[in-house]
Amino acid sequence: MSDFLTQFAPALPEVFVLAMVSLILLIDAALADGKRYVTYALSLATVAGAAVLTAQDFSIMPVLALGGLFIDDPLSDALKLFLYLAVAVVMVYSRDYLRQRGLYKGEFFVLALFALLGMMVMVSASHFLTLYLGLELLSLSLYAMVALQRDSSVATEAAMKYFVLGALASGMLLYGMSMIYGVTGSLALADIAQILADGTDLRIPLVFGIVFVVAGLAFKLGAVPFHMWVPDVYHGAPTAMTLFIGSAPKIAAFAFVVRILGQGLESQVGEWRDMLVILAVLSMAVGNIAAIAQSNLKRMFAYSTISHMGFMLLGILAGSQAGYGSAMFYVVVYALMSLGGFGMILLLSRAGFEADQLDDFKGLNRRSPWLAFLMLLLMFSMAGIPPTVGFYAKLSVLQAVVGIGYVWLAVAAVLFSLIGAFYYLRIVKLMYFDTPHDTTPIIPCPDSRIIMSANGLAVLALGILPQPLMAVCLYAVGASF
Amino acid sequence: MFGQATLSLVIWVPILAGIAVLATGSDRNAALARWVALAGAVAGLIVAIPLWTGFDTGTSAMQFVEKSAWIPTFNIHYHLGIDGISMPLILLNSFITVLVVIAGWQVIQDKVAQYMAAFLIMSGLINGVFAALDGILFYVFFEGMLIPLYLIVGVWGGPNRVYAAFKFFLYTLLGSLLMLVSMIYLYFQSGGSFDIQIWHATPLGMTAQLLMFFAFLLAFGVKVPMWPVHTWLPDAHVEAPTGGSVVLAAITLKVGAYGFLRFILPILPDASREYAWVVIALSLIAVAYIGLVALVQADMKKLIAYSSIAHMGFVTLGFFLFNPLGVEGGLVQMISHGFVSAALFLCIGVMYDRLHSRQIKDYGGLVNKMPVFAAFFMLFAMANAGLPGTSGFVGEFMVILSAAGVNFWYAFVAATTLILGAAYTLWMYKRVVFGNVTNPHVEEMTDVNARETLVLGALAVLVLAMGLYPKPFTDVMHVSVVDLLAHVAQSKLP
């Protein structure tokens, strides 16, 4: 009996989150609408508790558990801590917005926590089955979250699209996994890596499998040409859900890609690198160019996400520890900026009004110089202009790419980021150069305001002193591979 | 007391002062913001003075060096130091910042704190550019200064300011990004270092040198700006507020030219010698063709902007002649142009504040109403035309002399500037200052006030001092320049 329990010890944070989310589900059912803050507080407490559990048990060495299904290593622990942070920030930003739209229900928090659990499982998976299980738990929670605003036809449409395309992607992924299983006879990543490193005669099924797996991953990341769902979902979903989708799941997706390609298919880097090169270049091109044409900020950020995922792939395709480390740095930084960007839309929105048009940012410097300054930092960071942290994210992935001799790819990447700079600059222009056409005072609730200030200033502070975060990312990757 | 951290102070005092100015808040406290800004700018100048007094002109080694680990993961250091090339530029920048703050004293009434803060922060960042000895640190300052400048042009600029701000930002960003890739490439070639001095000694093949030469050329050429990537400058100048124009012309253009000496020549000596003709040709086109373009401008600011491009052509020409006279001439020209162009833009600012027009045709007969101003304007116009006895003459003469030793035709084309420069500057001066008063509003114009006299007077003294006795300036740079050229003469091919 005790043997059975100790097996679960490395998965304690997951067990805790699952227990708490079940508890919250029960408690919330009994709560009156006016007492929803109990759910809110309990959800934040759950995230905080999980963070304590993870930090307490931060592993120096990889520990396999549950018969090789689950791995607890520095990479998973570090990523989980970032996930908790992102989810907690999402909850704080979203509260007012949800309340004003009648969405301030237990479902949002329960779904967010289930999604968090899914992501934690993905991050800690060492087996195709657990990877898939985590992914589906995350995806199903997200589909439901997007559809939470039942009376909005746009949101329902977005949820439908997300679901259908997401299911298709899952199918492709499963198909690819089954091919790889056929070649290697195993679903555990470590075994697969071992068998493939020894060499196999079944090249064609293997390459077939890799193609399907990469396509499935590209779907989940939203990389071109598998990006069609991203703008529609980002645009159609209520902004609080877009905020969620745009932040933490990207970190989980990074883990997903690195676990499969970097750990399981490590020896096949020659096969998948060229695929990622194509995905990365197309993503950076389409994402940055299409973003220019958008007048809706959420849509613009959606295309910007696509291009950022392209950049992140640059780090992964380097196929080295330095490369994965830089991609991890990139994705964490991206999540931070994305939280700030969507968070700003939430802060400026109010009952019956969505501040999601570019014009809604006109003259923000006159209405609220502080918020405008924070948004300025976030935009320059997304554009990769120093002294903001976005620059170091770009620097580190470019360095990884040049390190493997792909100088042309680095040149292409910077040229696309030049195009990208245009639409970020445009937001700064709207905020600083134009006069406001809406002079309603902006009254964000104090907690959102404080978190937003911390979020914006973090972009600057990490830009001046990027070393700690960089060191954490490189350590996590280095100690786990 | 701060002997070990002089350069850090030079960088961070203005930046912290800028943040303090921002903290004064809205325009209700505009007066406070102005005084804090002035105090910050003066403090920035004062902390820079030890760089001059404590400078050892006998060595080409870096001085006032500070070095500490910054991002150990990528071997990036907070590494500062100056030599005879960068020291005068830091002083120039710190000095001009004071003038800019004073010049914007009354003119800027909207978002005063943000305006002053932008200039102070930019001043600190530019000092950082000149002092950085680590490639990435340099890049951070080099790019970081775009943000305040973008806001200055875009927020306080003229009617077409948005177009100008975007054009300026994206043009310069294009060059910088290619430079960034080159820097990363150098990192790997040099065995994992971003130290500029290590790059100076890194052997590089010809193809790599060639590609990087053009990447750096684009990065710095856009900033200088060289023909044909100069088109952002007239737009940015015309739309920028007076202070913005002054900083653009006097300082940011120098950042580009400085990059030639710190990066292109010593890191890529073989490509530099092989493709010197490209730079020389572009420079001569700038001198002659842009001089002609300046002649037909109807807008005074545009005219001075084109004149700046022509003068910077001299600077780049001097650099690529590969002899001490040419390089020093280019450097003297940089400093001189910093004073003269700043003064001319301030003069235009003085007129614009009174008449709200920059068109030459709206003026005429100014000498009747503003005699003191006319005298100042005369001096600076003459300096711009390269009259002996003013600072404008020294640099141009050194470069022409040096060019004559290399190739007669270089000197011949370069010397056309003496005619063209005189033509466009003095013709403008004649139309604005002399003649009859045709515009009734000119009748109402008043002469320069004490604040304006102070600013223009300080510049006038410097222009004359440098013109009459340039030796202190050339002494400072001589050893560094000779050492640089000795380095460029050695091949780095493996």
PDB file of N, CA and C in Angstrom, chain A residues 24-91:
ATOM      1  N   ILE A  24     -13.591  22.498  -5.254  1.00  0.00           N
ATOM      2  CA  ILE A  24     -14.130  23.796  -5.670  1.00  0.00           C
ATOM      3  C   ILE A  24     -15.422  23.595  -6.444  1.00  0.00           C
ATOM      4  N   LEU A  25     -15.441  22.577  -7.277  1.00  0.00           N
ATOM      5  CA  LEU A  25     -16.634  22.284  -8.066  1.00  0.00           C
ATOM      6  C   LEU A  25     -17.828  22.059  -7.136  1.00  0.00           C
ATOM      7  N   LEU A  26     -17.595  21.311  -6.063  1.00  0.00           N
ATOM      8  CA  LEU A  26     -18.673  21.031  -5.107  1.00  0.00           C
ATOM      9  C   LEU A  26     -19.078  22.280  -4.343  1.00  0.00           C
ATOM     10  N   ILE A  27     -18.073  22.990  -3.833  1.00  0.00           N
ATOM     11  CA  ILE A  27     -18.378  24.182  -3.020  1.00  0.00           C
ATOM     12  C   ILE A  27     -19.115  25.205  -3.854  1.00  0.00           C
ATOM     13  N   ASP A  28     -18.638  25.402  -5.068  1.00  0.00           N
ATOM     14  CA  ASP A  28     -19.220  26.446  -5.907  1.00  0.00           C
ATOM     15  C   ASP A  28     -20.689  26.177  -6.202  1.00  0.00           C
ATOM     16  N   ALA A  29     -21.026  24.896  -6.332  1.00  0.00           N
ATOM     17  CA  ALA A  29     -22.423  24.567  -6.626  1.00  0.00           C
ATOM     18  C   ALA A  29     -23.341  25.056  -5.530  1.00  0.00           C
ATOM     19  N   ALA A  30     -22.815  25.142  -4.315  1.00  0.00           N
ATOM     20  CA  ALA A  30     -23.641  25.541  -3.187  1.00  0.00           C
ATOM     21  C   ALA A  30     -23.590  27.038  -2.922  1.00  0.00           C
ATOM     22  N   LEU A  31     -22.761  27.784  -3.683  1.00  0.00           N
ATOM     23  CA  LEU A  31     -22.575  29.212  -3.397  1.00  0.00           C
ATOM     24  C   LEU A  31     -23.631  30.058  -4.095  1.00  0.00           C
ATOM     25  N   ALA A  32     -24.048  31.133  -3.400  1.00  0.00           N
ATOM     26  CA  ALA A  32     -24.897  32.122  -4.052  1.00  0.00           C
ATOM     27  C   ALA A  32     -24.022  32.986  -4.953  1.00  0.00           C
ATOM     28  N   ASP A  33     -24.659  33.668  -5.920  1.00  0.00           N
ATOM     29  CA  ASP A  33     -23.880  34.446  -6.884  1.00  0.00           C
ATOM     30  C   ASP A  33     -23.034  35.519  -6.219  1.00  0.00           C
ATOM     31  N   GLY A  34     -23.545  36.067  -5.125  1.00  0.00           N
ATOM     32  CA  GLY A  34     -22.817  37.144  -4.460  1.00  0.00           C
ATOM     33  C   GLY A  34     -21.558  36.673  -3.748  1.00  0.00           C
ATOM     34  N   LYS A  35     -21.449  35.375  -3.556  1.00  0.00           N
ATOM     35  CA  LYS A  35     -20.308  34.871  -2.782  1.00  0.00           C
ATOM     36  C   LYS A  35     -19.266  34.205  -3.673  1.00  0.00           C
ATOM     37  N   ARG A  36     -19.266  34.613  -4.941  1.00  0.00           N
ATOM     38  CA  ARG A  36     -18.362  33.963  -5.878  1.00  0.00           C
ATOM     39  C   ARG A  36     -16.901  34.177  -5.502  1.00  0.00           C
ATOM     40  N   TYR A  37     -16.653  35.245  -4.727  1.00  0.00           N
ATOM     41  CA  TYR A  37     -15.254  35.502  -4.356  1.00  0.00           C
ATOM     42  C   TYR A  37     -14.641  34.321  -3.616  1.00  0.00           C
ATOM     43  N   VAL A  38     -15.479  33.475  -3.014  1.00  0.00           N
ATOM     44  CA  VAL A  38     -14.934  32.291  -2.354  1.00  0.00           C
ATOM     45  C   VAL A  38     -14.264  31.386  -3.382  1.00  0.00           C
ATOM     46  N   THR A  39     -14.947  31.175  -4.497  1.00  0.00           N
ATOM     47  CA  THR A  39     -14.375  30.353  -5.569  1.00  0.00           C
ATOM     48  C   THR A  39     -13.069  30.958  -6.063  1.00  0.00           C
ATOM     49  N   TYR A  40     -13.158  32.272  -6.261  1.00  0.00           N
ATOM     50  CA  TYR A  40     -11.979  32.999  -6.769  1.00  0.00           C
ATOM     51  C   TYR A  40     -10.793  32.803  -5.826  1.00  0.00           C
ATOM     52  N   ALA A  41     -11.051  33.020  -4.542  1.00  0.00           N
ATOM     53  CA  ALA A  41      -9.966  32.910  -3.565  1.00  0.00           C
ATOM     54  C   ALA A  41      -9.447  31.472  -3.494  1.00  0.00           C
ATOM     55  N   LEU A  42     -10.378  30.516  -3.494  1.00  0.00           N
ATOM     56  CA  LEU A  42      -9.959  29.116  -3.429  1.00  0.00           C
ATOM     57  C   LEU A  42      -9.118  28.739  -4.642  1.00  0.00           C
ATOM     58  N   SER A  43      -9.506  29.258  -5.815  1.00  0.00           N
ATOM     59  CA  SER A  43      -8.750  28.927  -7.028  1.00  0.00           C
ATOM     60  C   SER A  43      -7.336  29.472  -6.940  1.00  0.00           C
ATOM     61  N   LEU A  44      -7.240  30.732  -6.494  1.00  0.00           N
ATOM     62  CA  LEU A  44      -5.894  31.304  -6.349  1.00  0.00           C
ATOM     63  C   LEU A  44      -5.095  30.526  -5.309  1.00  0.00           C
ATOM     64  N   ALA A  45      -5.790  30.123  -4.234  1.00  0.00           N
ATOM     65  CA  ALA A  45      -5.105  29.363  -3.199  1.00  0.00           C
ATOM     66  C   ALA A  45      -4.612  28.029  -3.748  1.00  0.00           C
ATOM     67  N   THR A  46      -5.407  27.422  -4.611  1.00  0.00           N
ATOM     68  CA  THR A  46      -4.990  26.158  -5.217  1.00  0.00           C
ATOM     69  C   THR A  46      -3.701  26.333  -5.994  1.00  0.00           C
ATOM     70  N   VAL A  47      -3.682  27.395  -6.806  1.00  0.00           N
ATOM     71  CA  VAL A  47      -2.483  27.639  -7.613  1.00  0.00           C
ATOM     72  C   VAL A  47      -1.294  27.894  -6.701  1.00  0.00           C
ATOM     73  N   ALA A  48      -1.529  28.708  -5.661  1.00  0.00           N
ATOM     74  CA  ALA A  48      -0.432  29.009  -4.741  1.00  0.00           C
ATOM     75  C   ALA A  48       0.041  27.746  -4.043  1.00  0.00           C
ATOM     76  N   GLY A  49      -0.917  26.908  -3.599  1.00  0.00           N
ATOM     77  CA  GLY A  49      -0.550  25.667  -2.925  1.00  0.00           C
ATOM     78  C   GLY A  49       0.269  24.767  -3.831  1.00  0.00           C
ATOM     79  N   ALA A  50      -0.169  24.666  -5.078  1.00  0.00           N
ATOM     80  CA  ALA A  50       0.574  23.829  -6.019  1.00  0.00           C
ATOM     81  C   ALA A  50       1.981  24.381  -6.208  1.00  0.00           C
ATOM     82  N   ALA A  51       2.080  25.711  -6.232  1.00  0.00           N
ATOM     83  CA  ALA A  51       3.400  26.321  -6.406  1.00  0.00           C
ATOM     84  C   ALA A  51       4.304  25.965  -5.236  1.00  0.00           C
ATOM     85  N   VAL A  52       3.733  26.005  -4.023  1.00  0.00           N
ATOM     86  CA  VAL A  52       4.542  25.664  -2.854  1.00  0.00           C
ATOM     87  C   VAL A  52       5.001  24.210  -2.949  1.00  0.00           C
ATOM     88  N   LEU A  53       4.067  23.327  -3.305  1.00  0.00           N
ATOM     89  CA  LEU A  53       4.420  21.907  -3.398  1.00  0.00           C
ATOM     90  C   LEU A  53       5.511  21.677  -4.432  1.00  0.00           C
ATOM     91  N   THR A  54       5.387  22.362  -5.569  1.00  0.00           N
ATOM     92  CA  THR A  54       6.378  22.159  -6.621  1.00  0.00           C
ATOM     93  C   THR A  54       7.736  22.710  -6.198  1.00  0.00           C
ATOM     94  N   ALA A  55       7.704  23.901  -5.606  1.00  0.00           N
ATOM     95  CA  ALA A  55       8.970  24.528  -5.236  1.00  0.00           C
ATOM     96  C   ALA A  55       9.668  23.722  -4.145  1.00  0.00           C
ATOM     97  N   GLN A  56       8.863  23.206  -3.191  1.00  0.00           N
ATOM     98  CA  GLN A  56       9.422  22.439  -2.090  1.00  0.00           C
ATOM     99  C   GLN A  56      10.160  21.203  -2.587  1.00  0.00           C
ATOM    100  N   ASP A  57       9.612  20.624  -3.624  1.00  0.00           N
ATOM    101  CA  ASP A  57      10.109  19.342  -4.100  1.00  0.00           C
ATOM    102  C   ASP A  57      10.851  19.531  -5.419  1.00  0.00           C
ATOM    103  N   PHE A  58      11.518  20.705  -5.547  1.00  0.00           N
ATOM    104  CA  PHE A  58      12.198  20.977  -6.826  1.00  0.00           C
ATOM    105  C   PHE A  58      13.294  19.953  -7.033  1.00  0.00           C
ATOM    106  N   SER A  59      13.182  19.185  -8.088  1.00  0.00           N
ATOM    107  CA  SER A  59      14.107  18.067  -8.243  1.00  0.00           C
ATOM    108  C   SER A  59      15.361  18.510  -8.980  1.00  0.00           C
ATOM    109  N   ILE A  60      16.465  18.007  -8.522  1.00  0.00           N
ATOM    110  CA  ILE A  60      17.738  18.290  -9.186  1.00  0.00           C
ATOM    111  C   ILE A  60      17.961  17.267 -10.294  1.00  0.00           C
ATOM    112  N   MET A  61      17.519  16.040 -10.019  1.00  0.00           N
ATOM    113  CA  MET A  61      17.705  14.958 -10.989  1.00  0.00           C
ATOM    114  C   MET A  61      16.350  14.535 -11.527  1.00  0.00           C
ATOM    115  N   PRO A  62      16.299  14.063 -12.751  1.00  0.00           N
ATOM    116  CA  PRO A  62      15.029  13.546 -13.268  1.00  0.00           C
ATOM    117  C   PRO A  62      14.593  12.311 -12.479  1.00  0.00           C
ATOM    118  N   VAL A  63      13.322  12.255 -12.087  1.00  0.00           N
ATOM    119  CA  VAL A  63      12.781  11.100 -11.382  1.00  0.00           C
ATOM    120  C   VAL A  63      11.626  10.542 -12.206  1.00  0.00           C
ATOM    121  N   LEU A  64      11.726   9.294 -12.598  1.00  0.00           N
ATOM    122  CA  LEU A  64      10.625   8.669 -13.325  1.00  0.00           C
ATOM    123  C   LEU A  64       9.650   8.074 -12.315  1.00  0.00           C
ATOM    124  N   ALA A  65       8.358   8.176 -12.602  1.00  0.00           N
ATOM    125  CA  ALA A  65       7.381   7.649 -11.661  1.00  0.00           C
ATOM    126  C   ALA A  65       6.241   6.998 -12.428  1.00  0.00           C
ATOM    127  N   LEU A  66       5.373   6.329 -11.691  1.00  0.00           N
ATOM    128  CA  LEU A  66       4.177   5.701 -12.258  1.00  0.00           C
ATOM    129  C   LEU A  66       4.528   4.820 -13.449  1.00  0.00           C
ATOM    130  N   GLY A  67       5.515   3.983 -13.251  1.00  0.00           N
ATOM    131  CA  GLY A  67       5.874   3.037 -14.299  1.00  0.00           C
ATOM    132  C   GLY A  67       6.371   3.687 -15.569  1.00  0.00           C
ATOM    133  N   GLY A  68       7.076   4.820 -15.408  1.00  0.00           N
ATOM    134  CA  GLY A  68       7.658   5.462 -16.587  1.00  0.00           C
ATOM    135  C   GLY A  68       6.702   6.343 -17.351  1.00  0.00           C
ATOM    136  N   LEU A  69       5.510   6.550 -16.806  1.00  0.00           N
ATOM    137  CA  LEU A  69       4.567   7.427 -17.499  1.00  0.00           C
ATOM    138  C   LEU A  69       4.845   8.891 -17.206  1.00  0.00           C
ATOM    139  N   PHE A  70       5.448   9.144 -16.088  1.00  0.00           N
ATOM    140  CA  PHE A  70       5.493  10.481 -15.532  1.00  0.00           C
ATOM    141  C   PHE A  70       6.931  10.798 -15.143  1.00  0.00           C
ATOM    142  N   ILE A  71       7.371  12.008 -15.441  1.00  0.00           N
ATOM    143  CA  ILE A  71       8.737  12.370 -15.079  1.00  0.00           C
ATOM    144  C   ILE A  71       8.717  13.686 -14.307  1.00  0.00           C
ATOM    145  N   ASP A  72       9.541  13.723 -13.283  1.00  0.00           N
ATOM    146  CA  ASP A  72       9.658  14.919 -12.471  1.00  0.00           C
ATOM    147  C   ASP A  72      11.107  15.374 -12.573  1.00  0.00           C
ATOM    148  N   ASP A  73      11.356  16.367 -13.414  1.00  0.00           N
ATOM    149  CA  ASP A  73      12.726  16.834 -13.594  1.00  0.00           C
ATOM    150  C   ASP A  73      12.756  18.362 -13.488  1.00  0.00           C
ATOM    151  N   PRO A  74      13.941  18.954 -13.470  1.00  0.00           N
ATOM    152  CA  PRO A  74      14.014  20.417 -13.320  1.00  0.00           C
ATOM    153  C   PRO A  74      13.204  21.150 -14.392  1.00  0.00           C
ATOM    154  N   LEU A  75      13.207  20.610 -15.615  1.00  0.00           N
ATOM    155  CA  LEU A  75      12.465  21.265 -16.682  1.00  0.00           C
ATOM    156  C   LEU A  75      10.983  21.351 -16.328  1.00  0.00           C
ATOM    157  N   SER A  76      10.416  20.202 -15.887  1.00  0.00           N
ATOM    158  CA  SER A  76       8.984  20.212 -15.600  1.00  0.00           C
ATOM    159  C   SER A  76       8.689  21.099 -14.406  1.00  0.00           C
ATOM    160  N   ASP A  77       9.543  21.072 -13.381  1.00  0.00           N
ATOM    161  CA  ASP A  77       9.280  21.902 -12.206  1.00  0.00           C
ATOM    162  C   ASP A  77       9.351  23.382 -12.546  1.00  0.00           C
ATOM    163  N   ALA A  78      10.379  23.753 -13.307  1.00  0.00           N
ATOM    164  CA  ALA A  78      10.511  25.173 -13.659  1.00  0.00           C
ATOM    165  C   ALA A  78       9.312  25.614 -14.503  1.00  0.00           C
ATOM    166  N   LEU A  79       8.949  24.793 -15.479  1.00  0.00           N
ATOM    167  CA  LEU A  79       7.831  25.174 -16.344  1.00  0.00           C
ATOM    168  C   LEU A  79       6.541  25.259 -15.550  1.00  0.00           C
ATOM    169  N   LYS A  80       6.364  24.346 -14.600  1.00  0.00           N
ATOM    170  CA  LYS A  80       5.133  24.374 -13.800  1.00  0.00           C
ATOM    171  C   LYS A  80       5.050  25.677 -13.013  1.00  0.00           C
ATOM    172  N   LEU A  81       6.186  26.120 -12.479  1.00  0.00           N
ATOM    173  CA  LEU A  81       6.156  27.373 -11.715  1.00  0.00           C
ATOM    174  C   LEU A  81       5.728  28.528 -12.616  1.00  0.00           C
ATOM    175  N   PHE A  82       6.230  28.541 -13.840  1.00  0.00           N
ATOM    176  CA  PHE A  82       5.806  29.587 -14.765  1.00  0.00           C
ATOM    177  C   PHE A  82       4.316  29.457 -15.086  1.00  0.00           C
ATOM    178  N   LEU A  83       3.853  28.211 -15.205  1.00  0.00           N
ATOM    179  CA  LEU A  83       2.431  27.997 -15.495  1.00  0.00           C
ATOM    180  C   LEU A  83       1.561  28.553 -14.376  1.00  0.00           C
ATOM    181  N   TYR A  84       1.935  28.261 -13.131  1.00  0.00           N
ATOM    182  CA  TYR A  84       1.131  28.756 -12.000  1.00  0.00           C
ATOM    183  C   TYR A  84       1.042  30.273 -12.043  1.00  0.00           C
ATOM    184  N   LEU A  85       2.203  30.873 -12.290  1.00  0.00           N
ATOM    185  CA  LEU A  85       2.243  32.334 -12.317  1.00  0.00           C
ATOM    186  C   LEU A  85       1.290  32.860 -13.392  1.00  0.00           C
ATOM    187  N   ALA A  86       1.385  32.277 -14.580  1.00  0.00           N
ATOM    188  CA  ALA A  86       0.559  32.760 -15.682  1.00  0.00           C
ATOM    189  C   ALA A  86      -0.919  32.575 -15.361  1.00  0.00           C
ATOM    190  N   VAL A  87      -1.291  31.410 -14.829  1.00  0.00           N
ATOM    191  CA  VAL A  87      -2.707  31.149 -14.561  1.00  0.00           C
ATOM    192  C   VAL A  87      -3.228  32.095 -13.475  1.00  0.00           C
ATOM    193  N   ALA A  88      -2.408  32.318 -12.446  1.00  0.00           N
ATOM    194  CA  ALA A  88      -2.845  33.212 -11.377  1.00  0.00           C
ATOM    195  C   ALA A  88      -3.066  34.622 -11.914  1.00  0.00           C
ATOM    196  N   VAL A  89      -2.141  35.082 -12.747  1.00  0.00           N
ATOM    197  CA  VAL A  89      -2.278  36.429 -13.305  1.00  0.00           C
ATOM    198  C   VAL A  89      -3.538  36.521 -14.170  1.00  0.00           C
ATOM    199  N   VAL A  90      -3.790  35.466 -14.941  1.00  0.00           N
ATOM    200  CA  VAL A  90      -5.000  35.457 -15.764  1.00  0.00           C
ATOM    201  C   VAL A  90      -6.235  35.622 -14.887  1.00  0.00           C
ATOM    202  N   MET A  91      -6.274  34.912 -13.774  1.00  0.00           N
ATOM    203  CA  MET A  91      -7.459  34.981 -12.913  1.00  0.00           C
ATOM    204  C   MET A  91      -7.656  36.392 -12.366  1.00  0.00           C
TER     205      MET A  91
END
